[in-house]
mmCIF file of C-alpha atoms and ligand atoms in Angstrom:
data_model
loop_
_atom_site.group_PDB
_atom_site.id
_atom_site.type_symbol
_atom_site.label_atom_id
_atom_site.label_comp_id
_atom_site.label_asym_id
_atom_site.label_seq_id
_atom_site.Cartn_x
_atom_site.Cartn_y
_atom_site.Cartn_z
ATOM 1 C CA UNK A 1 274.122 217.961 141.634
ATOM 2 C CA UNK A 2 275.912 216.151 144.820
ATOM 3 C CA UNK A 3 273.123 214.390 146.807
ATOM 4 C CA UNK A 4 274.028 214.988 150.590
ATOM 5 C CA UNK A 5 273.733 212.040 152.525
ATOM 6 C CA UNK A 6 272.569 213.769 155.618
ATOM 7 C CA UNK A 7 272.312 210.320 157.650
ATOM 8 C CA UNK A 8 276.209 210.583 158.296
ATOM 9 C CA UNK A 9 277.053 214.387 158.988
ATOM 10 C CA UNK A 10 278.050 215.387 162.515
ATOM 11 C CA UNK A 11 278.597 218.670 161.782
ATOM 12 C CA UNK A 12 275.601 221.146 162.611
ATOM 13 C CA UNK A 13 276.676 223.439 159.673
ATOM 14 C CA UNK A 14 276.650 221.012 157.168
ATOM 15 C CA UNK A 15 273.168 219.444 158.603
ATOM 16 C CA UNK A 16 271.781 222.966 158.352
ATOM 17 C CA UNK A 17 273.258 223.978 155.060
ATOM 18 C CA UNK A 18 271.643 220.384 153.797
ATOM 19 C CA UNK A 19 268.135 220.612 155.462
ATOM 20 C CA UNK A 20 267.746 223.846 154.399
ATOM 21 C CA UNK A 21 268.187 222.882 150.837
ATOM 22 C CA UNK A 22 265.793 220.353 151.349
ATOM 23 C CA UNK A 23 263.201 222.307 153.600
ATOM 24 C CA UNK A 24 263.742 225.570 153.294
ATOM 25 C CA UNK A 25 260.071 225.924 151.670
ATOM 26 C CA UNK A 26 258.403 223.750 154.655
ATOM 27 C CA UNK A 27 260.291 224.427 157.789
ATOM 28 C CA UNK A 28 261.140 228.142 159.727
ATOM 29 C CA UNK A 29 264.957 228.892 159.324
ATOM 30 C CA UNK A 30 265.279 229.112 163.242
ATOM 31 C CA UNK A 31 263.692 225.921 163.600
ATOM 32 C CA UNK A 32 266.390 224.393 161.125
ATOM 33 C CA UNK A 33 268.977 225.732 162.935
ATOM 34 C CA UNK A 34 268.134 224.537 166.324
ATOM 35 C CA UNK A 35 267.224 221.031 164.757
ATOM 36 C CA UNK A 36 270.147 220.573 162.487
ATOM 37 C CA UNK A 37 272.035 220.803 166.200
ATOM 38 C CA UNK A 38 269.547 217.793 167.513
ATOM 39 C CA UNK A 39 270.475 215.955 164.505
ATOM 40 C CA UNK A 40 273.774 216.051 163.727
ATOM 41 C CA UNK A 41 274.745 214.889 167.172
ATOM 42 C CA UNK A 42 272.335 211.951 167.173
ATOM 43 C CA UNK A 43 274.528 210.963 163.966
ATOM 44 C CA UNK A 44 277.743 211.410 165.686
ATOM 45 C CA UNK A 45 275.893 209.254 168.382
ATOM 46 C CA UNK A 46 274.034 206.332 165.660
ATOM 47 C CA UNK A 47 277.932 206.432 164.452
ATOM 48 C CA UNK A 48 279.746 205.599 168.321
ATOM 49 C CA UNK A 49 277.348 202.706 168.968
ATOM 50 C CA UNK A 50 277.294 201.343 165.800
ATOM 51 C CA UNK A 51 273.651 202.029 165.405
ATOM 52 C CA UNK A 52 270.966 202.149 162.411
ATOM 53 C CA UNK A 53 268.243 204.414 162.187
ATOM 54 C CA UNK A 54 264.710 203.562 160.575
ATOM 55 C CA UNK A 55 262.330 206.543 159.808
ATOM 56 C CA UNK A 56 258.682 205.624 158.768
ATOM 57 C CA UNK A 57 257.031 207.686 156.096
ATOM 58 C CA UNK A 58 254.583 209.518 158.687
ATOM 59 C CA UNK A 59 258.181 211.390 160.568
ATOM 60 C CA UNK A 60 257.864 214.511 160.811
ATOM 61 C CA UNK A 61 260.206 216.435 157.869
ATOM 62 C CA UNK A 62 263.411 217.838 160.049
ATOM 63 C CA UNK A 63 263.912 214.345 161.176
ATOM 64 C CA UNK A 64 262.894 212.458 158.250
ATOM 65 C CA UNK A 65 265.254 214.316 156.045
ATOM 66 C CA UNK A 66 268.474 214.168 158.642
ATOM 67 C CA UNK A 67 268.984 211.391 160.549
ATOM 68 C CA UNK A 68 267.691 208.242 158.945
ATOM 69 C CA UNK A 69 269.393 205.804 157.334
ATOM 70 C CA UNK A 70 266.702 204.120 155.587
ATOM 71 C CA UNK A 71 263.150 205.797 154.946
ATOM 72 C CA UNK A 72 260.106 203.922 154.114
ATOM 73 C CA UNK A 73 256.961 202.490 154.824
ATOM 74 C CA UNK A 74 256.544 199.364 156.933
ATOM 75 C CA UNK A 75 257.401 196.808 154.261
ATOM 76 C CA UNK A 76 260.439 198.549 153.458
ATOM 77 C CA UNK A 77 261.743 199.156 156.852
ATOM 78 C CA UNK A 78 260.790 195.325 157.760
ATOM 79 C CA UNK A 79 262.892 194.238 155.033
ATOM 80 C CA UNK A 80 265.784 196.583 156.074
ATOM 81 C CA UNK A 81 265.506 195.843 159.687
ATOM 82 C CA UNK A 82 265.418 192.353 158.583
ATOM 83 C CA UNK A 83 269.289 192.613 157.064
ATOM 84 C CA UNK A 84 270.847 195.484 159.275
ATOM 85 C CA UNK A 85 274.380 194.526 160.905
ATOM 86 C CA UNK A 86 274.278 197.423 163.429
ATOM 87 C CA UNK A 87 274.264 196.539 167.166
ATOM 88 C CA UNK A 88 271.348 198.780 167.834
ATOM 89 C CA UNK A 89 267.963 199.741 165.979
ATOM 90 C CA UNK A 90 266.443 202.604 166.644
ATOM 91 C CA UNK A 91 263.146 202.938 164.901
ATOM 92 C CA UNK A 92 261.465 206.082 164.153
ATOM 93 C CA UNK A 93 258.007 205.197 163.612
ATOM 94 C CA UNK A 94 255.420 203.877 166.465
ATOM 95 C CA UNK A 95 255.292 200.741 169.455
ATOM 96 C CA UNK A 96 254.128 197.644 166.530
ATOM 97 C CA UNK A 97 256.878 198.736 163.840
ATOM 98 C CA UNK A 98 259.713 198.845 166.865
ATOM 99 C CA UNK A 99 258.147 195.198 167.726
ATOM 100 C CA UNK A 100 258.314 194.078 164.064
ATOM 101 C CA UNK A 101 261.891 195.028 164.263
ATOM 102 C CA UNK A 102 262.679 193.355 167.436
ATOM 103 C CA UNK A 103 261.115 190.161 165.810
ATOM 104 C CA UNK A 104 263.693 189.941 163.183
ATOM 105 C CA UNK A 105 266.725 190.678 164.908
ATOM 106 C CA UNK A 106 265.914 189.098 168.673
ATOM 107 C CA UNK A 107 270.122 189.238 169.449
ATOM 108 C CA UNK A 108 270.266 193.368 168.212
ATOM 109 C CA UNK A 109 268.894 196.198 171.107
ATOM 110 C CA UNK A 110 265.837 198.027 169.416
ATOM 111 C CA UNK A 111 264.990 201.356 170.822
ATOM 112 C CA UNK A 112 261.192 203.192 170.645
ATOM 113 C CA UNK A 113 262.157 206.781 171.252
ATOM 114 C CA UNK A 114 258.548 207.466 172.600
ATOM 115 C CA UNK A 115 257.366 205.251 175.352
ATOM 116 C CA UNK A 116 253.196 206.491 173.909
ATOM 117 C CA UNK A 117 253.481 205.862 170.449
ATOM 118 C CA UNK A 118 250.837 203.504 169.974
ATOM 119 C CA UNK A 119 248.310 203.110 167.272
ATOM 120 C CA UNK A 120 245.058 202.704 167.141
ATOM 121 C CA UNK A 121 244.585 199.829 164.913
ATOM 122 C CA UNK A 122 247.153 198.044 166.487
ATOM 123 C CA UNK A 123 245.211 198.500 170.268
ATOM 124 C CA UNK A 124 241.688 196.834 168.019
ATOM 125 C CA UNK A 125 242.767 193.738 168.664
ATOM 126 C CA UNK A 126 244.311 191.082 171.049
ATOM 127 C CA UNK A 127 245.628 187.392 170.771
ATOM 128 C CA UNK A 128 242.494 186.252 172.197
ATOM 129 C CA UNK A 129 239.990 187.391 170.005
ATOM 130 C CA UNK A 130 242.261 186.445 167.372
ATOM 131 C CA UNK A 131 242.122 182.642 168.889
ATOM 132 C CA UNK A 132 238.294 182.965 169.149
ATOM 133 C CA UNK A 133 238.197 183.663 165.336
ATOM 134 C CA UNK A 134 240.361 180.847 165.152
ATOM 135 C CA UNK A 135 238.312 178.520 166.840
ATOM 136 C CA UNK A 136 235.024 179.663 165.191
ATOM 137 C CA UNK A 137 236.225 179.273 161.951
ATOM 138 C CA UNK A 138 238.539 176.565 162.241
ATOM 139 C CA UNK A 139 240.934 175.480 159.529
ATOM 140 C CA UNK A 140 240.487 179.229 157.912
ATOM 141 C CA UNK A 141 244.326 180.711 157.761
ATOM 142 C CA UNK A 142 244.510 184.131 159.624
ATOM 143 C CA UNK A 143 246.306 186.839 157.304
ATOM 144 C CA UNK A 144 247.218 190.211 159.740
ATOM 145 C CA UNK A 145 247.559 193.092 158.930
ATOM 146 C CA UNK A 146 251.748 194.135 160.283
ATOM 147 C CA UNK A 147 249.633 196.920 162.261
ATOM 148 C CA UNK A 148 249.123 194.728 164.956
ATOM 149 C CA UNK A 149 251.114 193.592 168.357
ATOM 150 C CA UNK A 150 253.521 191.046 168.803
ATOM 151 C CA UNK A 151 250.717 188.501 170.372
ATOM 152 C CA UNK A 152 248.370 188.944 167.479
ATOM 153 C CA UNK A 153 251.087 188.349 164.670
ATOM 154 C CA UNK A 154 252.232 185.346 166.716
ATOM 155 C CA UNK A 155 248.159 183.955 166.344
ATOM 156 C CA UNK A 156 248.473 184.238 162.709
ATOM 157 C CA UNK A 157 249.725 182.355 159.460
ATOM 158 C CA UNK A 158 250.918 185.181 157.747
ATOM 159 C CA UNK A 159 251.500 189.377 157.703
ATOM 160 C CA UNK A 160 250.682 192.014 155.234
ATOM 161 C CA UNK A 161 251.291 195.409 154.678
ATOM 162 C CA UNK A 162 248.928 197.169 152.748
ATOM 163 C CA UNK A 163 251.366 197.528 149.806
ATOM 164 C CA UNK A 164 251.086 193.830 149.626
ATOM 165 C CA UNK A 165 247.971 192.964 151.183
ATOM 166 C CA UNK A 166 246.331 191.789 147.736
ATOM 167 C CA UNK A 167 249.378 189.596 146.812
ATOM 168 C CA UNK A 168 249.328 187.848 150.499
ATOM 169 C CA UNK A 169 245.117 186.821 150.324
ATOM 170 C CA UNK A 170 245.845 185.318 146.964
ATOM 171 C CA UNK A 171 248.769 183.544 147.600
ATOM 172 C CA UNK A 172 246.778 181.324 150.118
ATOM 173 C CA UNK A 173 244.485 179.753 147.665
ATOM 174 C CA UNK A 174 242.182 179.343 149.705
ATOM 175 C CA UNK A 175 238.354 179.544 149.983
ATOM 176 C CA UNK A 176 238.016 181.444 153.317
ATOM 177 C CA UNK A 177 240.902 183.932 154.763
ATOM 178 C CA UNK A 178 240.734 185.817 157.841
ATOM 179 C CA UNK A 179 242.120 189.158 157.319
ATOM 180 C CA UNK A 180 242.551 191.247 160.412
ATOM 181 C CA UNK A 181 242.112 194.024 161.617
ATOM 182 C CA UNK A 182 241.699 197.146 160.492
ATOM 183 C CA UNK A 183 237.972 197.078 158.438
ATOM 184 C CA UNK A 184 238.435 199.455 155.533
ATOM 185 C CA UNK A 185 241.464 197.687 154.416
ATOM 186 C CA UNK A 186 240.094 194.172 154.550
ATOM 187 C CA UNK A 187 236.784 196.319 152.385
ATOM 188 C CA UNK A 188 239.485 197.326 149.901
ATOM 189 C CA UNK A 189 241.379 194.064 149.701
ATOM 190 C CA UNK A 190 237.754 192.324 148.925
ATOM 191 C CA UNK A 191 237.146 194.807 146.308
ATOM 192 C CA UNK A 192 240.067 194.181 144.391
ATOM 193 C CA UNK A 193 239.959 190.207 144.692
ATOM 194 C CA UNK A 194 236.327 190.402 143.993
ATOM 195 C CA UNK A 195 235.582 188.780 147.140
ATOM 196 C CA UNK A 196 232.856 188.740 149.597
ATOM 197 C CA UNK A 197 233.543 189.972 153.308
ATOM 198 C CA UNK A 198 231.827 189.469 156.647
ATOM 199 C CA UNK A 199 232.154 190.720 160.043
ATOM 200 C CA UNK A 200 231.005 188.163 162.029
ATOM 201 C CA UNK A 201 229.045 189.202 165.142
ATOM 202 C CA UNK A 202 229.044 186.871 168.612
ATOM 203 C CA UNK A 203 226.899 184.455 166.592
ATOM 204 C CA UNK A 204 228.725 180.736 165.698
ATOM 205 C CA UNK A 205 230.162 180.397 162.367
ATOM 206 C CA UNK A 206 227.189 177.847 161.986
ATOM 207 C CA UNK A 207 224.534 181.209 161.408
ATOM 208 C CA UNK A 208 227.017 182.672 158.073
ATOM 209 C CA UNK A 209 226.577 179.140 156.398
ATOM 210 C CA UNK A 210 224.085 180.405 153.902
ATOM 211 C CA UNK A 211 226.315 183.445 153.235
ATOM 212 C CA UNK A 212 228.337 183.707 150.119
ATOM 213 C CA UNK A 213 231.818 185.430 151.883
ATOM 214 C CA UNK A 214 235.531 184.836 150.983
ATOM 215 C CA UNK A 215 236.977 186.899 153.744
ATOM 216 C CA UNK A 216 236.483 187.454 157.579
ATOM 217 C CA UNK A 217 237.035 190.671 158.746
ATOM 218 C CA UNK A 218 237.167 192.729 161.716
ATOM 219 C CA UNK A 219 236.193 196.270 163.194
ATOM 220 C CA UNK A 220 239.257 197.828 163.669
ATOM 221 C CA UNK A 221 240.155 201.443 162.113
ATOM 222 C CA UNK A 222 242.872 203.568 161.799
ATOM 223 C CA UNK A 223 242.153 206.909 163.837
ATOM 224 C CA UNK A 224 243.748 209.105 161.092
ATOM 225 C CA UNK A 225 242.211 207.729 157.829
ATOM 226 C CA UNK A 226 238.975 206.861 158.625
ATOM 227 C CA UNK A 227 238.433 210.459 159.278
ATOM 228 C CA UNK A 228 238.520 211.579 155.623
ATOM 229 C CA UNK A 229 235.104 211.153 153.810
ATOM 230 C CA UNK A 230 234.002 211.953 150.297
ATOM 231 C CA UNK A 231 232.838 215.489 151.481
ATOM 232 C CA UNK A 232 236.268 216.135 151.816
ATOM 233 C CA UNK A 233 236.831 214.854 148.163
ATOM 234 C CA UNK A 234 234.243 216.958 146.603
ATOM 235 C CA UNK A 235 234.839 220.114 148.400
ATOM 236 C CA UNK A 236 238.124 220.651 147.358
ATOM 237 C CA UNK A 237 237.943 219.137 143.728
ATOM 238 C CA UNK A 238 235.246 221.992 143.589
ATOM 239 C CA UNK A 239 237.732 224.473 144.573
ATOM 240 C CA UNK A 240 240.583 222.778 142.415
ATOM 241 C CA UNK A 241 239.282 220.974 139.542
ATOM 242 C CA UNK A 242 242.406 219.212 138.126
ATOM 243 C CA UNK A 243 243.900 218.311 141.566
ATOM 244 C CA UNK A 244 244.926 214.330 142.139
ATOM 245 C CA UNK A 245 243.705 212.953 144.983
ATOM 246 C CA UNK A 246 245.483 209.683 146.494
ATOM 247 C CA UNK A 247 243.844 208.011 149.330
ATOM 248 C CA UNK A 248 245.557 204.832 151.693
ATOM 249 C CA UNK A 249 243.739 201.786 151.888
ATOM 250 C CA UNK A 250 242.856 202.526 155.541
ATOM 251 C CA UNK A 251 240.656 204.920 154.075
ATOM 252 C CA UNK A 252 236.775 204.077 153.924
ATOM 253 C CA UNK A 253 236.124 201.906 150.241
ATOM 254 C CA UNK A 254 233.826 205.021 149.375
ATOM 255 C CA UNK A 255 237.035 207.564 149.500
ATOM 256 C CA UNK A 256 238.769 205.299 147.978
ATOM 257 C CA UNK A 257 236.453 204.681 145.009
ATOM 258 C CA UNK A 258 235.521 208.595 144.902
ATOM 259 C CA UNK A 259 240.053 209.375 145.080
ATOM 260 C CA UNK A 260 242.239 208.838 141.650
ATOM 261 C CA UNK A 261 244.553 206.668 143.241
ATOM 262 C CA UNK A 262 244.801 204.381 146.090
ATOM 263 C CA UNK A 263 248.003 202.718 147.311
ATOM 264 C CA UNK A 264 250.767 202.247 150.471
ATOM 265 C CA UNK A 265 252.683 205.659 151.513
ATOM 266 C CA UNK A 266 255.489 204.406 148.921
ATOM 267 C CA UNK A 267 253.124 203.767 146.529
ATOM 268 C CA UNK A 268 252.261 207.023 147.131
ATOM 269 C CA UNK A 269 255.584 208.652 146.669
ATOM 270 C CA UNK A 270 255.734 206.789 143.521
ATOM 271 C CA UNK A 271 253.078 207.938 141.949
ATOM 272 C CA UNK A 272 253.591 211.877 142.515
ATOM 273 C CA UNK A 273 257.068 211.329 141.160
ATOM 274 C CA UNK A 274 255.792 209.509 138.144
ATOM 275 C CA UNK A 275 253.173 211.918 137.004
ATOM 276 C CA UNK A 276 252.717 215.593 136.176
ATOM 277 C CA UNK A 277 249.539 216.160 137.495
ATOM 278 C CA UNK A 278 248.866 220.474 138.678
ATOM 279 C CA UNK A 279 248.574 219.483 141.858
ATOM 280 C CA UNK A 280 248.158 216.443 144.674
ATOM 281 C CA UNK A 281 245.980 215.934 147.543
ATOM 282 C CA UNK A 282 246.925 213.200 150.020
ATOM 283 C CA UNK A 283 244.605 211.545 151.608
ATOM 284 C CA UNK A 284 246.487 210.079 154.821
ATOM 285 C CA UNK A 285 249.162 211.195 157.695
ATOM 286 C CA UNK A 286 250.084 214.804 157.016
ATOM 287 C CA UNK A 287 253.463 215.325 157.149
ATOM 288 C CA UNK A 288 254.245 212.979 154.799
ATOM 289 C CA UNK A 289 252.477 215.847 152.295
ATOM 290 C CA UNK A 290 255.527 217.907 153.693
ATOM 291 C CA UNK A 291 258.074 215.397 152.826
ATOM 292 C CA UNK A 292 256.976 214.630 149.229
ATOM 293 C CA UNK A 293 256.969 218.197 148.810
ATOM 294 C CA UNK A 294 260.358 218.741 150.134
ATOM 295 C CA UNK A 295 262.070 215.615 147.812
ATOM 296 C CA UNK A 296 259.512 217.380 144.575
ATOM 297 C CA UNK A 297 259.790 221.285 144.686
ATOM 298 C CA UNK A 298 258.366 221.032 141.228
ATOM 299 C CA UNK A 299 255.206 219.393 142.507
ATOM 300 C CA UNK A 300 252.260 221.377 144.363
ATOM 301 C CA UNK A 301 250.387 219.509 147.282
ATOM 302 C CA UNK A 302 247.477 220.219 149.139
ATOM 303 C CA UNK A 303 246.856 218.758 152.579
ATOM 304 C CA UNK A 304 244.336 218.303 155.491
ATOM 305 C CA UNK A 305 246.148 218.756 157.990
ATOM 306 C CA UNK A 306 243.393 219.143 160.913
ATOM 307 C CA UNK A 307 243.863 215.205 160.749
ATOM 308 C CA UNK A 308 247.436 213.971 161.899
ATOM 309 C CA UNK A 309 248.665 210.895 163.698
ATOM 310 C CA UNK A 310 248.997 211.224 167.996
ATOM 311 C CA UNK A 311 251.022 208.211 168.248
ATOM 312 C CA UNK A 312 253.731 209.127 164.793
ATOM 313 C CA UNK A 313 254.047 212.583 166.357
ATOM 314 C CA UNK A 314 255.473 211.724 170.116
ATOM 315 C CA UNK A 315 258.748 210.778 167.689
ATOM 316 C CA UNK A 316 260.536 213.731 167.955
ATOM 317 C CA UNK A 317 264.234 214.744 167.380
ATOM 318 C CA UNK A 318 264.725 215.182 171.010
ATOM 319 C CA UNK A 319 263.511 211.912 172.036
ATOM 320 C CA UNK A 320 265.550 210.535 169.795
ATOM 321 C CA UNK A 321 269.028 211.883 171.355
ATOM 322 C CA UNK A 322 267.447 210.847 174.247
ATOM 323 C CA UNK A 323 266.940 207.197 173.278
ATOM 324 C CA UNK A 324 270.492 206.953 171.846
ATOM 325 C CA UNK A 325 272.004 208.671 174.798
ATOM 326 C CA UNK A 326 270.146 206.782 177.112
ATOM 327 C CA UNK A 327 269.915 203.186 175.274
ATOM 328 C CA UNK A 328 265.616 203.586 176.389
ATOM 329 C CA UNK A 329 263.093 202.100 175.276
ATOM 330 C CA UNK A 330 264.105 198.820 174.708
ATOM 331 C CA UNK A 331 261.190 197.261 173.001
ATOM 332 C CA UNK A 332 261.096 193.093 174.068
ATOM 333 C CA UNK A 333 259.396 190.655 172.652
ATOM 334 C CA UNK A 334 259.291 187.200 174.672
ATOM 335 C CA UNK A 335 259.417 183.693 173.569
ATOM 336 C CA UNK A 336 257.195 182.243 172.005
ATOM 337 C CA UNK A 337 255.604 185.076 170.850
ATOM 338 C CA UNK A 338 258.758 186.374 169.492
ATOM 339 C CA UNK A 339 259.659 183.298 167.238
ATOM 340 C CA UNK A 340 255.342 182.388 166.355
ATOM 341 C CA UNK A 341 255.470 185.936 165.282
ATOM 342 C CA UNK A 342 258.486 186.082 163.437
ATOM 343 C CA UNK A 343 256.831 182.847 161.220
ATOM 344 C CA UNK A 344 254.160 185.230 160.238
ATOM 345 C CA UNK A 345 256.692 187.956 159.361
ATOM 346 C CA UNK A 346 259.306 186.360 157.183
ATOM 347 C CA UNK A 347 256.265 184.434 155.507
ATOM 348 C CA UNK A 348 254.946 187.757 154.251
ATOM 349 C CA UNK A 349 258.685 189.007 153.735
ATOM 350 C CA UNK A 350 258.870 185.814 151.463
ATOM 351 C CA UNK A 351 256.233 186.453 149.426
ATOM 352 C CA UNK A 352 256.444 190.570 148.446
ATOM 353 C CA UNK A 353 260.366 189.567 147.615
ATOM 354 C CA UNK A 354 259.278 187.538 144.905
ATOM 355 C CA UNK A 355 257.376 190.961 143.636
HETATM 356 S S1 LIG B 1 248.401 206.563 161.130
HETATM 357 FE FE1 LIG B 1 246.781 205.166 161.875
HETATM 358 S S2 LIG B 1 247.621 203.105 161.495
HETATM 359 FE FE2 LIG B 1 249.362 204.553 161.416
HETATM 360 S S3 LIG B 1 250.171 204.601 163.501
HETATM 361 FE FE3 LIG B 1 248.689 206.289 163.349
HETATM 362 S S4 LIG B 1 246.774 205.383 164.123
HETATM 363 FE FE4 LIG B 1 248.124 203.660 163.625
#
């Protein structure tokens, strides 16, 4: 079988002819039609200005399966941003992963195609609290999670993802490590190193002295995963016995524990390819139940769909013609941020290359 690469056809028969091979079980014929329109000129458009396209795992499927050139989750589409010689970056995904991108390549334009496409993890935390940590725990390195703004990478020693976020605490050797910000991951992380957390309070570090804690954490959550709870779990393993259920880290420690597998979007992707199992339930953004359906006919998922991301949903195909057509919005980063940040970034890229 040919494998279309739809990222470079500018004609809206072909785009429709491939898409609806692809989602022809996932997506309404007349919405194909009028999308594989939207997308075929944004690739004549990516082509004129010599641009790149980045999708993030979470797009929804008409766009994820047309116009990007590289797929992935943010790990992957750091690295690729990281080594892309197109003039302009457009990234599909939300404000921090645009930033990220911008960070790496401060001489290329990098366009958001959604002005609101925030997150909520990333709006837990700011520079400052990060330099309070800092100066209440003084000496401890700060390890953040890439789902964070430019001003709180730049306050840190070191990113992770949570494909690598394991691989990044360990690497420190050291005794303490403050690992920021989103709290189920940092729960997860702690679980797997077999190390203590706390989440220190207003109190000095002075009043944890008797404590026996490896890492610092902090309160944030992601607004999408921390909604699924074991409940969920056991209602529909009672309905479908054999089902696998795969949760993200940025779900609560007890879903993971209660789920068969836990692991980063790709990680994800991975593991429904690799096994034969009747059927899948992911536990995370929903639409990327739609794509792993549409790349795996063969496989059967389930989803929850009453939980879905705000901020990954303002991308849209029309916002992105707009973007390219437009050149808006230019995401900047300023210096020093930019170049403190970037530190933190390649650090981390460093590290998960030598995976
Ligand atoms: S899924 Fe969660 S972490 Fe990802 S962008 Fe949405 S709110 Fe942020």
């Amino acid at each position: 079988m040919t494998v279309v690469n739809t990222a470079t056809l500018t004609a809206p028969d072909e785009m429709y002819q491939a898409l609806r091979a692809k989602l022809s079980d996932v997506v309404p014929d007349v919405e194909l039609r009028i999308k594989s329109e939207l997308a075929a000129e944004i690739n004549r458009l990516k082509r004129e200005k010599n641009a790149v396209i980045l999708g993030h795992n979470y797009m929804e499927p008409a766009l994820f399966h047309s116009i990007p050139d590289y797929t992935g989750d943010s790990l992957e589409l750091s690295r690729r941003a990281a080594r892309t010689e197109a003039d302009i970056i457009v990234f599909c995904g939300v404000r921090f992963m645009a930033e990220t991108a911008k960070i790496l390549n401060p001489s290329k334009t990098v366009l958001l195609p959604a002005r609101k496409a925030g997150c909520s993890l990333a709006a837990s935390i700011t520079a400052a609290d990060v330099r309070q940590l800092k100066e209440r725990f003084p000496g401890v390195p700060v390890v953040t999670y890439v789902n964070t703004y430019a001003e709180v990478k730049a306050e840190s020693d070191i990113c992770c993802t949570s494909s690598n976020a394991v691989a990044v605490v360990e690497s420190l050797k050291t005794d303490h490590v403050i690992f920021l910000p989103d709290e189920y991951l940092a729960q997860n992380v702690a679980h797997e190193t077999g190390k203590h957390i706390i989440f220190p309070t207003r109190q000095p570090a002075s009043a944890y002295a008797e404590l026996d804690y490896q890492l610092i954490g902090w309160r944030g959550r992601c607004e999408v995963h921390e909604k699924f709870t074991v409940e969920d779990i056991r209602n529909v393993r009672a309905q479908f016995p054999d089902v696998a259920i795969l949760a993200h880290p940025e779900c609560s420690p007890a879903v993971v524990a209660a789920s068969d597998f836990s692991g980063s979007t790709t990680a994800m992707i991975k593991y429904v390819e690799r096994t034969q199992a009747p059927r899948y339930l992911l536990l995370t953004e929903c639409s990327m139940g739609d794509n792993i359906t549409a790349a795996n006919p063969d496989k059967e998922m389930l989803r929850l769909c009453s939980v879905r991301c705000p901020h990954m949903n303002e991308i849209t195909l029309e916002d992105t013609l707009e973007a390219l057509r437009l050149n808006r919005y230019v995401i900047e980063v300023a210096e020093p941020i930019r170049s403190r940040a970037a530190r933190a970034v390649e650090r981390m890229i460093a590290i998960s290359a030598k995976d």
